[in-house]
Coordinates of C-alpha atoms in Angstrom, one line a residue:
M906 CA 11.0 -46.1 -25.3
S907 CA 10.7 -46.3 -21.5
D908 CA 10.4 -43.2 -19.3
Q909 CA 13.8 -44.2 -18.0
D910 CA 15.3 -43.8 -21.5
K911 CA 13.4 -40.7 -22.5
S912 CA 15.4 -37.5 -22.9
Y913 CA 13.5 -34.7 -21.2
S914 CA 13.5 -31.0 -22.1
Y915 CA 12.4 -27.9 -20.3
K916 CA 9.5 -27.7 -22.8
D917 CA 8.4 -31.2 -21.7
A918 CA 8.0 -29.7 -18.2
G919 CA 5.8 -26.9 -19.6
V920 CA 8.3 -24.1 -20.1
D921 CA 8.9 -22.9 -23.7
I922 CA 12.0 -20.8 -23.8
D923 CA 11.5 -20.1 -27.5
A924 CA 8.1 -18.6 -26.8
G925 CA 9.7 -16.4 -24.2
N926 CA 12.3 -15.2 -26.6
A927 CA 9.6 -14.6 -29.3
L928 CA 7.6 -12.5 -26.8
V929 CA 10.7 -10.3 -26.0
D930 CA 11.2 -9.7 -29.8
A931 CA 7.5 -8.9 -30.1
I932 CA 7.5 -6.3 -27.4
K933 CA 10.7 -4.5 -28.3
P934 CA 8.8 -1.9 -30.4
A935 CA 6.5 -1.2 -27.5
A936 CA 9.4 -0.7 -25.1
A937 CA 11.2 1.5 -27.7
S938 CA 8.2 3.8 -27.9
T939 CA 8.7 4.7 -24.2
R940 CA 12.1 6.2 -24.7
R941 CA 12.8 9.4 -22.7
S942 CA 15.8 11.5 -21.7
G943 CA 18.2 9.5 -19.5
C944 CA 17.3 6.1 -20.9
D945 CA 17.3 4.4 -24.3
A946 CA 14.7 1.8 -23.2
G947 CA 16.6 -1.1 -24.7
L948 CA 15.7 -4.7 -23.8
G949 CA 17.7 -7.8 -23.5
G950 CA 20.6 -7.0 -21.1
F951 CA 20.9 -8.2 -17.5
G952 CA 20.4 -4.7 -16.1
A953 CA 19.3 -1.3 -17.4
L954 CA 20.9 2.0 -16.9
F955 CA 19.4 5.4 -16.3
D956 CA 21.3 8.8 -16.3
L957 CA 19.7 11.2 -13.9
K958 CA 21.9 14.1 -15.1
A959 CA 20.8 13.6 -18.7
A960 CA 17.2 13.6 -17.4
G961 CA 17.8 17.2 -16.1
F962 CA 18.1 16.7 -12.3
N963 CA 20.5 18.7 -10.2
D964 CA 20.0 17.4 -6.6
P965 CA 17.5 14.5 -6.9
I966 CA 16.0 12.3 -4.4
L967 CA 14.9 8.9 -5.7
V968 CA 11.4 7.8 -5.0
S969 CA 10.3 4.2 -5.7
G970 CA 7.1 2.2 -5.6
T971 CA 5.8 -1.2 -6.4
D972 CA 2.2 -2.5 -6.9
G973 CA 0.0 -4.9 -8.7
V974 CA -3.4 -5.0 -10.3
G975 CA -5.0 -7.4 -7.9
T976 CA -8.1 -9.5 -8.7
K977 CA -9.0 -7.1 -11.5
L978 CA -6.9 -9.5 -13.5
K979 CA -9.6 -12.2 -13.1
V980 CA -12.0 -9.9 -14.8
A981 CA -9.6 -9.5 -17.7
I982 CA -9.0 -13.3 -17.9
E983 CA -12.7 -14.1 -17.8
S984 CA -13.5 -11.3 -20.3
G985 CA -10.6 -12.3 -22.6
K986 CA -9.5 -8.7 -22.7
H987 CA -5.9 -8.1 -21.8
D988 CA -4.9 -4.9 -23.4
T989 CA -5.7 -2.4 -20.5
V990 CA -4.5 -4.1 -17.3
G991 CA -1.0 -3.0 -18.2
I992 CA -2.1 0.6 -18.0
D993 CA -3.5 -0.2 -14.5
L994 CA -0.2 -1.7 -13.5
V995 CA 1.7 1.4 -14.4
A996 CA -1.0 3.8 -13.0
M997 CA -1.0 2.2 -9.5
C998 CA 2.8 2.8 -9.3
V999 CA 3.2 6.2 -10.9
N1000 CA 0.2 7.8 -9.1
D1001 CA 1.9 6.8 -5.8
L1002 CA 5.1 8.5 -6.9
I1003 CA 3.5 11.8 -8.0
V1004 CA 2.0 12.3 -4.5
Q1005 CA 5.5 13.1 -3.3
G1006 CA 6.2 15.3 -6.2
A1007 CA 8.3 12.7 -8.0
E1008 CA 8.5 12.5 -11.8
P1009 CA 8.4 8.9 -12.9
L1010 CA 11.6 7.9 -14.7
F1011 CA 11.5 4.2 -15.4
F1012 CA 9.4 1.2 -15.0
L1013 CA 9.9 -2.6 -14.8
D1014 CA 7.3 -5.3 -14.9
Y1015 CA 7.0 -8.9 -13.7
Y1016 CA 4.6 -11.1 -15.7
A1017 CA 4.0 -14.6 -14.4
T1018 CA 1.8 -17.2 -16.1
G1019 CA 1.1 -20.9 -16.2
H1020 CA 1.4 -21.1 -19.9
L1021 CA 2.9 -18.3 -22.0
T1022 CA 0.7 -17.2 -24.9
I1023 CA 2.5 -14.7 -27.1
E1024 CA -0.7 -13.0 -28.2
V1025 CA -1.9 -12.4 -24.6
G1026 CA 1.6 -11.5 -23.4
K1027 CA 2.0 -9.0 -26.2
A1028 CA -1.3 -7.3 -25.3
I1029 CA -0.4 -7.0 -21.7
I1030 CA 3.0 -5.5 -22.4
E1031 CA 1.7 -3.1 -24.9
G1032 CA -0.8 -1.9 -22.2
I1033 CA 2.2 -1.4 -19.9
A1034 CA 4.0 0.6 -22.6
E1035 CA 0.8 2.8 -23.1
G1036 CA 0.8 3.5 -19.3
C1037 CA 4.5 4.4 -19.5
R1038 CA 3.9 6.8 -22.5
Q1039 CA 1.0 8.4 -20.5
S1040 CA 3.4 9.0 -17.6
N1041 CA 6.6 9.7 -19.5
A1042 CA 8.3 6.7 -17.9
A1043 CA 10.7 4.5 -19.8
L1044 CA 9.9 0.8 -19.9
I1045 CA 13.4 -0.2 -19.1
G1046 CA 13.1 -3.9 -18.4
G1047 CA 11.1 -6.7 -16.8
E1048 CA 10.7 -10.4 -16.3
T1049 CA 8.4 -13.0 -17.9
A1050 CA 8.0 -16.2 -15.9
E1051 CA 6.3 -19.3 -17.2
M1052 CA 5.5 -21.4 -14.2
P1053 CA 3.3 -24.5 -14.9
G1054 CA 2.1 -25.9 -11.6
M1055 CA 2.1 -22.5 -9.9
Y1056 CA -0.6 -21.0 -12.2
S1057 CA -3.4 -22.7 -14.1
D1058 CA -3.5 -22.4 -17.9
G1059 CA -4.9 -18.9 -18.7
D1060 CA -4.1 -17.4 -15.3
Y1061 CA -1.4 -14.8 -14.8
D1062 CA -0.2 -12.2 -12.3
L1063 CA 1.4 -8.8 -12.8
A1064 CA 3.6 -6.7 -10.6
G1065 CA 5.3 -3.4 -11.4
F1066 CA 8.2 -1.4 -10.0
C1067 CA 8.7 2.2 -10.7
V1068 CA 11.5 4.7 -9.9
G1069 CA 11.0 8.5 -10.0
A1070 CA 12.9 11.5 -8.8
V1071 CA 12.2 14.9 -7.3
E1072 CA 14.6 17.8 -6.6
R1073 CA 15.4 17.8 -2.9
D1074 CA 13.8 21.1 -2.2
Q1075 CA 10.6 20.2 -4.1
I1076 CA 9.5 17.1 -2.1
I1077 CA 5.7 17.2 -1.3
D1078 CA 5.1 15.8 2.2
G1079 CA 1.9 17.6 3.4
S1080 CA 3.7 19.4 6.2
S1081 CA 2.5 22.8 5.1
V1082 CA -1.2 21.8 5.1
G1083 CA -3.2 24.1 7.4
E1084 CA -6.6 25.3 8.4
G1085 CA -8.5 27.0 5.6
D1086 CA -6.8 25.0 2.8
V1087 CA -9.1 23.6 0.0
V1088 CA -9.4 20.0 -1.1
L1089 CA -9.9 19.5 -4.8
G1090 CA -10.9 16.1 -6.3
L1091 CA -9.7 14.8 -9.7
A1092 CA -12.3 12.6 -11.2
S1093 CA -11.5 8.9 -11.6
S1094 CA -12.1 6.9 -14.8
G1095 CA -14.0 4.2 -12.9
V1096 CA -13.2 1.6 -10.2
H1097 CA -9.5 1.8 -11.0
S1098 CA -7.7 -1.2 -9.5
N1099 CA -9.0 -1.5 -5.9
G1100 CA -11.9 -3.4 -4.4
F1101 CA -12.2 -6.0 -7.1
S1102 CA -12.7 -8.9 -4.8
L1103 CA -15.9 -7.2 -3.7
V1104 CA -16.7 -6.2 -7.3
R1105 CA -16.4 -9.7 -8.5
K1106 CA -18.5 -11.0 -5.6
L1107 CA -21.3 -8.6 -6.6
V1108 CA -21.1 -9.6 -10.3
E1109 CA -21.5 -13.2 -9.1
V1110 CA -24.4 -12.6 -6.8
S1111 CA -26.2 -10.4 -9.3
G1112 CA -26.0 -13.1 -12.0
A1113 CA -24.3 -10.6 -14.4
D1114 CA -22.1 -11.9 -17.2
Y1115 CA -18.8 -10.2 -18.1
N1116 CA -19.5 -10.7 -21.8
A1117 CA -23.1 -9.5 -21.7
P1118 CA -24.2 -5.9 -22.3
C1119 CA -23.5 -3.6 -19.3
S1120 CA -26.6 -2.4 -17.5
F1121 CA -25.0 0.9 -16.4
E1122 CA -22.9 1.9 -19.4
D1123 CA -24.3 1.7 -22.9
G1124 CA -22.3 0.2 -25.7
K1125 CA -20.0 -1.9 -23.5
T1126 CA -20.1 -5.3 -22.0
M1127 CA -19.9 -5.6 -18.2
G1128 CA -16.3 -6.7 -18.5
E1129 CA -15.3 -3.8 -20.7
A1130 CA -16.9 -1.3 -18.3
L1131 CA -15.2 -2.8 -15.2
L1132 CA -11.9 -3.0 -17.0
E1133 CA -11.8 0.8 -17.8
P1134 CA -8.1 1.5 -17.0
T1135 CA -6.9 3.5 -14.0
K1136 CA -6.5 7.2 -14.7
I1137 CA -2.9 8.4 -14.7
Y1138 CA -2.5 11.8 -13.0
V1139 CA 1.2 12.4 -13.5
K1140 CA 1.2 15.0 -16.2
S1141 CA -1.6 17.2 -14.7
C1142 CA -0.1 17.0 -11.2
L1143 CA 3.4 17.9 -12.5
A1144 CA 1.9 20.9 -14.2
A1145 CA 0.2 22.1 -11.0
L1146 CA 3.3 21.4 -8.9
E1147 CA 5.4 23.5 -11.4
K1148 CA 3.2 26.5 -10.6
D1149 CA 3.5 25.9 -6.9
C1150 CA -0.2 25.4 -6.4
V1151 CA -0.1 22.1 -4.5
K1152 CA 0.5 21.5 -0.8
A1153 CA -0.4 17.8 -0.7
L1154 CA -1.7 14.9 -2.9
S1155 CA -3.5 11.7 -1.9
H1156 CA -4.0 8.8 -4.4
I1157 CA -7.4 7.4 -3.5
T1158 CA -6.8 3.6 -3.7
G1159 CA -7.7 0.8 -1.3
G1160 CA -9.0 2.4 1.9
G1161 CA -10.8 5.0 -0.1
F1162 CA -11.1 8.5 1.4
V1163 CA -11.1 7.6 5.1
E1164 CA -7.7 5.8 5.0
N1165 CA -5.8 7.7 2.2
I1166 CA -6.4 11.3 3.0
P1167 CA -5.2 11.0 6.6
R1168 CA -1.8 9.7 5.3
I1169 CA -0.9 13.2 4.0
L1170 CA -2.1 15.4 6.9
P1171 CA 0.2 16.8 9.6
D1172 CA -0.8 16.7 13.2
G1173 CA -3.5 19.1 14.3
V1174 CA -5.7 19.3 11.3
T1175 CA -8.6 17.3 9.9
V1176 CA -10.4 17.2 6.5
D1177 CA -14.1 17.4 6.0
V1178 CA -15.2 15.9 2.6
D1179 CA -18.6 17.0 1.3
A1180 CA -20.0 14.1 -0.7
S1181 CA -22.6 16.3 -2.4
G1182 CA -19.7 18.0 -4.2
W1183 CA -19.9 15.4 -7.0
T1184 CA -22.3 12.8 -8.3
L1185 CA -21.5 9.1 -7.7
P1186 CA -20.7 7.7 -11.1
P1187 CA -23.0 4.9 -12.5
V1188 CA -20.6 2.0 -11.9
F1189 CA -20.4 2.9 -8.2
E1190 CA -24.2 3.3 -8.0
W1191 CA -24.5 -0.2 -9.5
L1192 CA -22.1 -1.6 -6.9
R1193 CA -23.8 0.3 -4.0
T1194 CA -27.3 -0.8 -4.9
T1195 CA -26.3 -4.4 -5.9
G1196 CA -24.4 -4.9 -2.6
N1197 CA -26.6 -2.8 -0.4
I1198 CA -23.3 -1.2 0.7
T1199 CA -23.2 1.2 3.6
P1200 CA -21.7 4.7 3.2
L1201 CA -18.7 3.9 5.4
E1202 CA -18.0 0.7 3.3
M1203 CA -18.2 2.7 0.1
A1204 CA -15.9 5.5 1.5
K1205 CA -13.2 3.1 2.7
T1206 CA -13.3 0.6 -0.2
F1207 CA -13.8 2.5 -3.5
N1208 CA -12.6 5.8 -4.9
C1209 CA -16.3 6.7 -5.5
G1210 CA -15.4 8.8 -8.5
I1211 CA -12.4 10.7 -7.1
G1212 CA -9.0 9.2 -8.0
M1213 CA -6.8 11.9 -6.6
A1214 CA -7.4 14.4 -3.7
V1215 CA -5.4 17.6 -4.0
I1216 CA -4.9 20.1 -1.1
V1217 CA -4.3 23.6 -2.2
P1218 CA -4.1 27.0 -0.6
A1219 CA -7.5 28.7 -0.7
D1220 CA -6.1 31.7 -2.6
K1221 CA -4.7 29.4 -5.3
A1222 CA -7.7 27.0 -5.6
D1223 CA -9.1 28.7 -8.8
E1224 CA -5.6 28.7 -10.4
A1225 CA -5.0 25.1 -9.5
K1226 CA -8.5 24.0 -10.8
K1227 CA -7.7 25.8 -14.1
I1228 CA -4.3 24.1 -14.5
F1229 CA -5.8 20.7 -13.9
E1230 CA -8.7 21.3 -16.3
E1231 CA -6.2 22.5 -19.0
N1232 CA -4.4 19.2 -18.6
G1233 CA -7.6 17.1 -19.1
E1234 CA -8.9 16.6 -15.6
T1235 CA -12.4 17.0 -14.3
V1236 CA -12.1 18.8 -11.1
Y1237 CA -14.5 19.1 -8.1
H1238 CA -14.3 21.2 -4.9
I1239 CA -14.7 18.3 -2.4
G1240 CA -13.7 19.6 1.0
T1241 CA -11.8 21.8 3.4
V1242 CA -9.1 21.6 6.0
R1243 CA -9.7 22.8 9.5
A1244 CA -8.1 22.6 13.0
K1245 CA -8.7 19.3 14.7
N1246 CA -10.6 19.2 18.0
G1247 CA -9.2 16.7 20.4
D1248 CA -9.3 13.1 19.2
E1249 CA -11.9 13.6 16.5
P1250 CA -11.3 11.6 13.2
T1251 CA -8.6 12.9 10.8
T1252 CA -11.0 12.7 7.8
T1253 CA -14.8 12.8 7.8
V1254 CA -17.0 12.3 4.7
N1255 CA -20.4 14.0 5.2
G1256 CA -23.3 13.2 3.0
A1257 CA -26.5 15.2 2.9
A1258 CA -29.8 13.4 2.2
G1259 CA -29.6 12.2 -1.3
S1260 CA -25.8 12.2 -1.6
W1261 CA -24.4 9.1 -3.3
G1262 CA -28.0 7.8 -3.6
Y1263 CA -28.6 7.4 0.2
P1264 CA -32.0 8.8 1.2
D1265 CA -30.9 10.1 4.7
A1266 CA -27.9 12.2 5.8
W1267 CA -24.9 10.1 6.6
T1268 CA -21.3 10.3 7.9
A1269 CA -18.2 8.1 7.2
K1270 CA -15.2 8.7 9.5
S1271 CA -11.6 7.6 9.5
A1272 CA -10.5 5.3 12.3
H1273 CA -8.1 7.9 13.7

């Protein structure tokens, strides 16, 4: 038969609709496990509904966010481990919502790949469902796109979109932050999902193998250690917000301390972070020494062991610390708020000799 006579199908072009339908069926139990008030978490329709009144809100303001996992996905692909990047995807979105006091309500994902493998897709979506369970968000829908020619076989990308709500009179905007307030740091679980282009470069130049034993964490391969999923801070932060202990929250993502903390500060104040308040976790020490990374580069690229900065009134610092610890967080006193003098930086990280492994005293400052 000549090409002219051949009857072509979508599958001949590399897109398997049957595989897509099979994946939807395979992930329905995962989506159902994320049900919450206001939503039945059903899949298969053209759109999904959410009832804010049924979720218990009276005068809600909607807060939305979208994010991805970045090049951490390449570590997952090269390690053949796909079951945790979905948690990262949810975490990057819901941790951004909670900083404004918003409770995550529902989540949608976009999964694009060159060739759809049901086993890989199911692992990814089950990770997303786990992230939704951790944050009490309903996995309400999503899109799976098989796009040969756009992505090589084995490659994929993820994007997430989350909507939350906060009562109008409970929005957290940092406007009440003032001199004398205390900055608490909630420990991160690892690198989270930022800085992985540099992480991957350092793995390459060091000659490390993602599937070889990790030099800084016993019992794990390098890939497993680097893929430790992003910590989700929703439940602990909601608990502290409920007790009126929090003035501001900053999710420490790309930009580290020196770019994220200034985003929540009103005019006229600055934050001094004391780097000796906690020990740099082993993964960051490996990155620092492998890349001979300067203190400023560390402080503006990685979370360095603190995934969420929390500004609290000084007289409520002990109460807030206790609430966070009761909700599973490791908490450090990492800094203070003071009046800003002239055009000095809005955030400064100060390291005494020995802090973060640097032999001499050092300072890392925000650009403004």
